[in-house]
């Protein structure tokens, strides 16, 4: 591609020559791809807001309660005992994003990332409504602080703060659960001061991100942009400038009516800079694939509009791979993509299988630390244990009792015979296992215990049973 120097890679669009913040005023995008993005974005916004308030089988659809180590993913509850399942699901998510990055570049950033959706489809659209388009925003920024500027700034910042506060509430619903959040709202903020402080901190963070830091999250803070550089290759479909068509032999040139650009050796790029003006991260897509590009397609729409006005073919900027532009090769399912797909399929199958095999009630029975066996009358050996039962369902498990399955013996609870495990809660206690020493074959025997709800076996677990060696 025609580029005299590579110095554009030495800096980013949000930093000026003095090293200070260079504010970006992107032109309001419009066109076919922008309409598609709006449909996708508003659907995802609705999903993002509704997900913590939707329940399936009594389980919140999405929840990430880090403090209590409880997670719900697509209504499947994950407890600390299920951490391995949670890790597998997260790995699947990473590989899924990596697969799409190899195939379609940073498409996740431009179409699905909450940062981009909130910034481009909520905050900037409000900004266009209050401040106007690119030219009006630049003029307002340079304008002195008169009544008009104060009114617009205060109005915009107030609306931004309210939206940030609402986003913080939704974010909190993901962390502590929607039921608890609604309970706190009904009780009033003064009854839960610590939660209110956390909410205001989240609000301040979101406000700072969407009012000031903005596109720098994608350029500076987000690690995904760096990962993109490792994953992309010449066969990846990205938002690309067709440099062969745009530059031709003698490079790009400003448009002049009735001139024969092809005979003059100039490409179809008329150097109007509209693709630069509309870019939300301030890059020039004509310089090639760059870390800052989030594949938002705004430059595609803008370039197509210009091409239509000057009667040149659309698609000078389009979704394409480098090999398609230089060699005319169409997209292929490469061995690399096949490898990612195979790994993704295997891990997904493993996760589904483990989810189906997972019990709704998990039991752990462990010998009480520091305690030996007790020798009772009739050659009976007794061991003391602690038990923990985790109920992962939304219904109470009633009439819980234990029975010894592997040996002839008894299981005695310390406090009561039958009890219940509350929904989405746990029950703990102490029990004794008593077995005739004649039935024990070693000094450390593995015994199998059944957990029953009434007469129904709902879970089995194993533990170690100690007995005196001298009786063998």
XYZ file of C-alpha atoms in Angstrom:
472
model
C 0.000 0.000 0.000
C 1.125 3.549 -0.641
C 2.553 4.809 2.618
C 5.714 6.908 2.711
C 6.451 6.161 6.319
C 5.295 4.021 9.193
C 5.387 6.781 11.806
C 1.625 6.424 12.384
C 2.464 3.313 14.392
C 4.632 5.338 16.775
C 1.646 7.032 18.402
C -2.083 6.613 18.944
C -4.933 8.856 17.915
C -5.807 9.883 21.456
C -2.328 11.326 22.213
C -1.010 14.506 20.562
C 2.608 15.400 19.783
C 3.063 16.894 23.245
C 1.959 13.646 24.875
C -1.344 15.075 26.083
C -4.865 13.742 25.547
C -6.136 14.431 22.047
C -9.935 14.406 22.168
C -11.622 12.484 19.355
C -14.783 13.904 17.796
C -16.014 11.166 15.452
C -18.587 11.989 12.822
C -22.008 10.475 13.447
C -22.028 7.180 11.516
C -24.818 6.147 9.175
C -25.432 3.479 6.604
C -26.276 -0.185 6.154
C -23.710 -1.636 8.563
C -24.515 0.927 11.232
C -28.165 -0.096 11.069
C -27.180 -3.741 11.521
C -24.997 -2.802 14.474
C -27.871 -0.901 16.069
C -30.126 -3.966 15.851
C -27.453 -6.187 17.383
C -26.489 -3.615 20.018
C -30.014 -2.940 21.250
C -30.725 -6.652 21.432
C -27.556 -7.169 23.492
C -28.372 -4.145 25.657
C -31.787 -5.611 26.427
C -30.157 -8.956 27.202
C -27.499 -7.352 29.407
C -30.072 -5.444 31.442
C -32.595 -8.305 31.681
C -30.213 -11.231 32.333
C -29.783 -10.737 36.112
C -33.559 -10.361 36.550
C -34.590 -13.429 34.526
C -34.900 -16.744 36.344
C -35.122 -20.287 35.023
C -36.062 -23.025 37.489
C -35.603 -20.458 40.224
C -31.998 -19.718 39.244
C -30.875 -16.271 38.119
C -29.927 -16.490 34.430
C -26.516 -14.842 34.930
C -24.831 -14.118 38.252
C -21.199 -13.688 39.263
C -21.236 -13.489 43.051
C -17.489 -13.390 43.651
C -17.762 -12.687 47.385
C -19.829 -15.817 48.094
C -18.212 -17.767 45.225
C -21.563 -18.490 43.631
C -22.021 -18.228 39.880
C -24.958 -18.795 37.566
C -24.232 -19.193 33.870
C -27.320 -19.580 31.673
C -29.219 -20.518 34.867
C -26.789 -23.337 35.736
C -25.588 -22.734 39.325
C -21.876 -23.127 40.053
C -20.775 -23.442 43.677
C -17.190 -23.481 45.016
C -17.332 -27.279 44.614
C -18.026 -26.732 40.901
C -15.080 -24.437 40.323
C -13.594 -26.837 37.759
C -16.799 -26.539 35.692
C -16.663 -22.754 35.915
C -13.036 -22.772 34.750
C -13.898 -25.000 31.773
C -16.761 -22.702 30.786
C -14.449 -19.677 30.949
C -11.839 -21.468 28.815
C -14.573 -22.264 26.289
C -15.463 -18.567 26.192
C -11.838 -17.560 25.568
C -11.380 -20.144 22.796
C -14.688 -19.090 21.231
C -13.503 -15.469 21.069
C -10.090 -16.592 19.782
C -11.755 -18.640 17.034
C -13.802 -15.674 15.855
C -10.743 -13.408 16.059
C -8.733 -15.722 13.807
C -11.643 -15.849 11.364
C -13.082 -12.318 11.553
C -10.610 -10.140 13.454
C -11.717 -7.879 16.283
C -15.401 -8.311 15.432
C -16.294 -8.951 19.080
C -15.078 -5.444 19.998
C -17.131 -3.638 17.390
C -20.324 -5.657 17.617
C -20.646 -7.337 21.031
C -18.370 -5.709 23.614
C -20.409 -3.891 26.331
C -17.860 -1.051 26.347
C -18.413 -0.343 22.636
C -22.173 -0.822 22.809
C -22.646 1.560 25.728
C -20.215 4.142 24.361
C -21.323 4.163 20.712
C -25.015 3.305 21.007
C -25.920 5.099 24.234
C -23.507 7.818 25.363
C -22.363 9.094 21.951
C -25.888 9.072 20.537
C -26.959 11.270 23.471
C -23.918 13.442 22.779
C -24.906 13.840 19.122
C -28.413 14.802 20.269
C -27.178 17.467 22.714
C -23.903 18.736 21.199
C -24.496 18.034 17.500
C -22.314 16.240 14.957
C -18.528 16.360 14.619
C -18.247 19.980 13.464
C -20.614 21.279 16.129
C -18.784 19.340 18.835
C -15.398 20.718 17.809
C -16.833 24.244 17.762
C -18.438 23.754 21.179
C -15.192 22.397 22.618
C -13.268 25.493 21.494
C -16.044 27.829 22.578
C -15.732 29.897 25.742
C -17.752 28.901 28.779
C -20.863 30.895 27.988
C -24.495 30.110 28.866
C -24.957 27.776 25.874
C -21.888 25.682 26.629
C -22.678 25.455 30.366
C -26.262 24.400 29.619
C -25.207 21.685 27.167
C -22.384 20.396 29.343
C -24.485 20.256 32.530
C -27.371 18.573 30.684
C -25.098 15.987 29.090
C -23.111 15.237 32.242
C -26.275 14.918 34.319
C -27.795 12.424 31.871
C -24.494 10.540 31.721
C -24.396 10.315 35.524
C -27.955 8.954 35.683
C -27.168 6.323 33.049
C -23.930 5.414 34.850
C -25.908 4.987 38.074
C -28.382 2.674 36.325
C -25.536 0.654 34.790
C -23.970 0.340 38.244
C -27.254 -1.043 39.614
C -27.395 -3.657 36.847
C -23.744 -4.503 37.472
C -24.489 -4.912 41.171
C -27.386 -7.239 40.336
C -24.874 -9.506 38.592
C -22.633 -9.481 41.668
C -25.017 -9.885 44.596
C -28.138 -11.185 42.852
C -31.213 -9.325 41.634
C -33.374 -10.444 44.586
C -30.968 -8.987 47.106
C -30.598 -5.778 45.101
C -34.385 -5.270 44.956
C -34.574 -6.034 48.672
C -31.969 -3.346 49.371
C -33.852 -0.831 47.215
C -37.115 -1.520 49.080
C -35.371 -1.258 52.463
C -33.853 2.076 51.505
C -30.211 3.117 50.978
C -29.637 4.147 54.601
C -30.278 0.567 55.729
C -27.402 -0.687 53.560
C -24.776 2.060 53.618
C -21.868 -0.186 52.579
C -23.786 -1.341 49.500
C -24.664 2.278 48.679
C -20.985 3.242 48.886
C -20.067 0.356 46.564
C -22.811 1.442 44.168
C -21.508 5.008 44.090
C -17.963 3.757 43.479
C -19.191 1.675 40.516
C -21.129 4.697 39.260
C -18.015 6.884 39.464
C -15.964 4.306 37.556
C -18.541 3.964 34.776
C -18.996 7.741 34.608
C -15.239 8.279 34.319
C -14.918 5.593 31.633
C -17.753 6.830 29.416
C -17.274 10.574 29.955
C -13.490 10.897 29.840
C -11.520 7.688 29.237
C -13.825 6.454 26.470
C -12.121 4.824 23.448
C -8.844 4.619 25.380
C -10.287 1.527 27.088
C -10.119 -0.243 23.712
C -6.777 1.265 22.719
C -4.802 1.241 25.974
C -6.484 -0.835 28.676
C -8.105 -3.803 26.928
C -5.723 -6.755 26.453
C -7.843 -8.139 23.630
C -6.365 -5.653 21.162
C -2.903 -7.044 21.893
C -4.152 -10.611 21.581
C -5.575 -9.712 18.173
C -2.088 -9.040 16.837
C -1.034 -12.576 17.757
C -4.127 -14.292 16.361
C -4.620 -12.475 13.050
C -3.059 -13.639 9.814
C -3.403 -12.781 6.124
C -6.480 -15.000 5.828
C -8.471 -13.302 8.619
C -11.532 -11.338 7.495
C -11.214 -7.799 8.888
C -12.366 -4.293 8.021
C -9.784 -3.606 5.328
C -8.897 -0.917 2.811
C -8.396 -2.248 -0.725
C -5.020 -0.589 -1.275
C -4.566 -2.102 -4.750
C -7.723 -0.457 -5.993
C -7.454 2.666 -3.859
C -3.832 3.533 -4.656
C -3.287 2.055 -8.148
C 0.075 3.065 -9.631
C 0.257 6.743 -8.683
C -1.547 6.724 -5.361
C -4.695 8.414 -4.122
C -5.788 11.834 -5.393
C -8.474 14.413 -4.630
C -11.612 14.156 -6.753
C -12.005 16.371 -9.794
C -15.044 16.154 -12.018
C -14.731 14.702 -15.526
C -11.105 13.586 -15.115
C -9.988 10.110 -16.196
C -8.403 8.829 -12.996
C -7.645 5.413 -14.477
C -5.707 6.931 -17.393
C -3.796 9.116 -14.929
C -2.864 6.071 -12.871
C -4.640 7.196 -9.704
C -6.683 4.891 -7.518
C -10.301 5.204 -6.449
C -9.458 6.761 -3.060
C -10.214 10.470 -3.379
C -8.415 11.322 -0.127
C -11.533 12.852 1.447
C -10.576 11.729 4.992
C -14.181 10.856 5.801
C -13.126 7.349 6.878
C -10.777 9.018 9.389
C -13.350 11.547 10.595
C -15.949 8.868 11.332
C -13.568 6.493 13.119
C -14.347 6.268 16.868
C -10.702 5.492 17.698
C -9.188 8.128 15.413
C -7.190 5.918 13.041
C -6.685 5.989 9.296
C -7.832 2.587 8.034
C -5.864 3.195 4.835
C -2.679 2.515 6.803
C -3.690 -1.123 7.133
C -4.775 -3.295 10.040
C -4.042 -1.570 13.327
C -4.364 -2.454 16.998
C -6.836 0.407 17.549
C -9.329 -0.814 14.920
C -12.384 -2.373 16.598
C -14.071 -3.456 13.332
C -17.029 -1.141 13.924
C -17.640 -0.760 10.127
C -18.250 3.011 10.389
C -15.561 3.626 7.751
C -17.201 1.094 5.399
C -20.507 2.965 5.466
C -18.848 6.353 5.068
C -16.633 5.241 2.177
C -19.555 3.591 0.374
C -21.504 6.846 0.666
C -18.625 8.803 -0.871
C -18.086 6.251 -3.647
C -21.765 6.457 -4.521
C -21.565 10.266 -4.770
C -18.597 10.183 -7.168
C -19.974 7.256 -9.224
C -17.257 4.801 -8.263
C -17.846 1.183 -7.161
C -18.546 0.588 -3.487
C -16.393 -1.702 -1.384
C -13.152 0.273 -1.363
C -13.252 -0.388 2.381
C -14.962 -3.673 3.187
C -14.786 -6.919 5.107
C -11.902 -8.735 3.440
C -8.656 -10.557 4.142
C -5.227 -9.402 3.002
C -4.991 -12.442 0.739
C -8.334 -11.575 -0.859
C -7.136 -8.053 -1.656
C -3.676 -9.009 -2.941
C -4.319 -12.486 -4.380
C -8.064 -12.632 -4.892
C -8.383 -15.620 -2.544
C -11.738 -16.169 -0.861
C -12.185 -17.152 2.762
C -11.210 -20.731 3.577
C -11.596 -22.873 6.667
C -7.869 -23.167 7.395
C -6.184 -25.907 9.459
C -5.710 -23.327 12.198
C -9.455 -22.676 12.340
C -10.118 -26.409 12.282
C -7.813 -26.849 15.275
C -9.605 -24.164 17.309
C -12.969 -25.635 16.320
C -11.903 -29.130 17.374
C -10.690 -27.926 20.774
C -13.868 -25.885 21.255
C -16.077 -28.851 20.326
C -14.246 -31.220 22.674
C -14.341 -28.831 25.637
C -18.018 -28.045 25.028
C -18.818 -31.763 24.933
C -16.882 -32.333 28.156
C -18.691 -29.460 29.886
C -22.132 -30.666 28.773
C -21.341 -34.185 29.931
C -20.098 -32.991 33.328
C -23.173 -30.794 33.767
C -25.477 -33.766 33.165
C -23.461 -35.955 35.539
C -23.411 -33.337 38.280
C -25.741 -34.035 41.214
C -28.162 -31.453 42.555
C -26.968 -32.197 46.088
C -23.271 -32.581 46.819
C -22.078 -34.394 49.932
C -18.694 -34.267 51.659
C -18.016 -36.432 54.720
C -14.587 -36.097 56.332
C -13.074 -37.558 59.479
C -12.838 -35.058 62.312
C -9.190 -33.861 62.400
C -7.143 -35.054 65.370
C -9.642 -37.758 66.390
C -8.853 -41.503 66.455
C -11.346 -44.349 66.447
C -13.220 -45.425 69.574
C -13.478 -49.076 70.641
C -16.957 -49.882 72.028
C -18.602 -52.958 73.506
C -19.345 -55.853 71.205
C -16.167 -55.254 69.159
C -17.699 -52.117 67.603
C -15.340 -49.489 66.185
C -16.642 -45.909 65.994
C -15.250 -43.000 63.950
C -16.450 -39.405 64.167
C -16.978 -37.282 61.012
C -18.155 -33.894 59.909
C -20.530 -33.650 56.977
C -21.393 -30.816 54.597
C -24.324 -31.049 52.193
C -24.702 -28.410 49.467
C -28.155 -28.042 47.897
C -27.722 -26.555 44.404
C -31.443 -26.490 43.612
C -34.184 -23.981 44.384
C -36.182 -26.481 46.479
C -35.585 -27.718 50.029
C -34.354 -31.297 50.383
C -36.475 -32.797 53.181
C -35.983 -35.751 55.557
C -32.263 -36.168 54.911
C -30.635 -39.232 56.476
C -27.502 -41.358 55.978
C -27.058 -45.096 55.484
C -23.920 -47.205 55.238
C -23.837 -48.950 51.838
C -20.499 -50.743 51.726
C -20.450 -52.359 55.163
C -22.870 -53.643 57.729
C -23.038 -50.892 60.343
C -24.810 -47.742 61.445
C -24.609 -44.002 60.897
C -25.606 -41.929 63.943
C -26.220 -38.191 63.750
C -25.129 -36.170 66.785
C -28.142 -33.885 67.172
C -31.113 -35.238 65.248
C -32.145 -38.058 62.973
C -33.616 -36.414 59.903
C -33.170 -32.834 58.807
C -33.543 -30.679 55.696
C -31.082 -28.843 53.465
C -32.526 -25.420 52.492
C -32.706 -24.411 48.834
C -29.439 -23.008 47.489
C -27.875 -23.428 50.894
C -25.842 -25.944 52.873
C -26.219 -28.040 56.004
C -23.331 -29.029 58.265
C -23.031 -31.290 61.251
C -21.329 -34.241 62.943
C -22.011 -37.961 62.691
C -20.576 -41.282 63.901
C -20.023 -44.353 61.772
C -19.979 -47.601 63.734
C -18.875 -50.935 62.240
C -18.078 -54.291 63.796
C -14.333 -54.714 63.665
C -14.728 -58.188 62.175
C -16.183 -56.586 59.032
C -13.178 -54.283 58.581
C -10.328 -55.779 56.549
C -7.647 -53.113 57.048
C -6.658 -50.380 59.444
C -7.823 -47.744 56.945
C -10.905 -48.879 55.087
C -12.851 -46.991 52.425
C -16.566 -46.924 53.237
C -19.449 -45.853 51.017
C -22.292 -43.777 52.455
C -25.669 -43.047 50.900
C -27.498 -39.758 51.390
C -31.260 -40.237 51.344
C -34.255 -37.947 51.175
C -36.793 -40.114 52.919
C -36.378 -43.473 51.174
C -34.901 -42.002 47.953
C -31.147 -42.242 47.388
C -30.011 -38.831 46.118
C -26.215 -38.955 46.488
C -23.359 -41.257 47.467
C -19.929 -40.423 48.836
C -16.923 -42.220 50.300
C -14.682 -41.621 53.280
C -11.927 -43.360 55.268
C -12.689 -45.523 58.307
C -9.911 -46.242 60.816
C -9.708 -49.427 62.894
C -7.057 -50.935 65.220
C -4.455 -53.035 63.444
C -4.173 -55.391 66.405
C -7.672 -56.761 65.752
C -6.907 -57.975 62.233
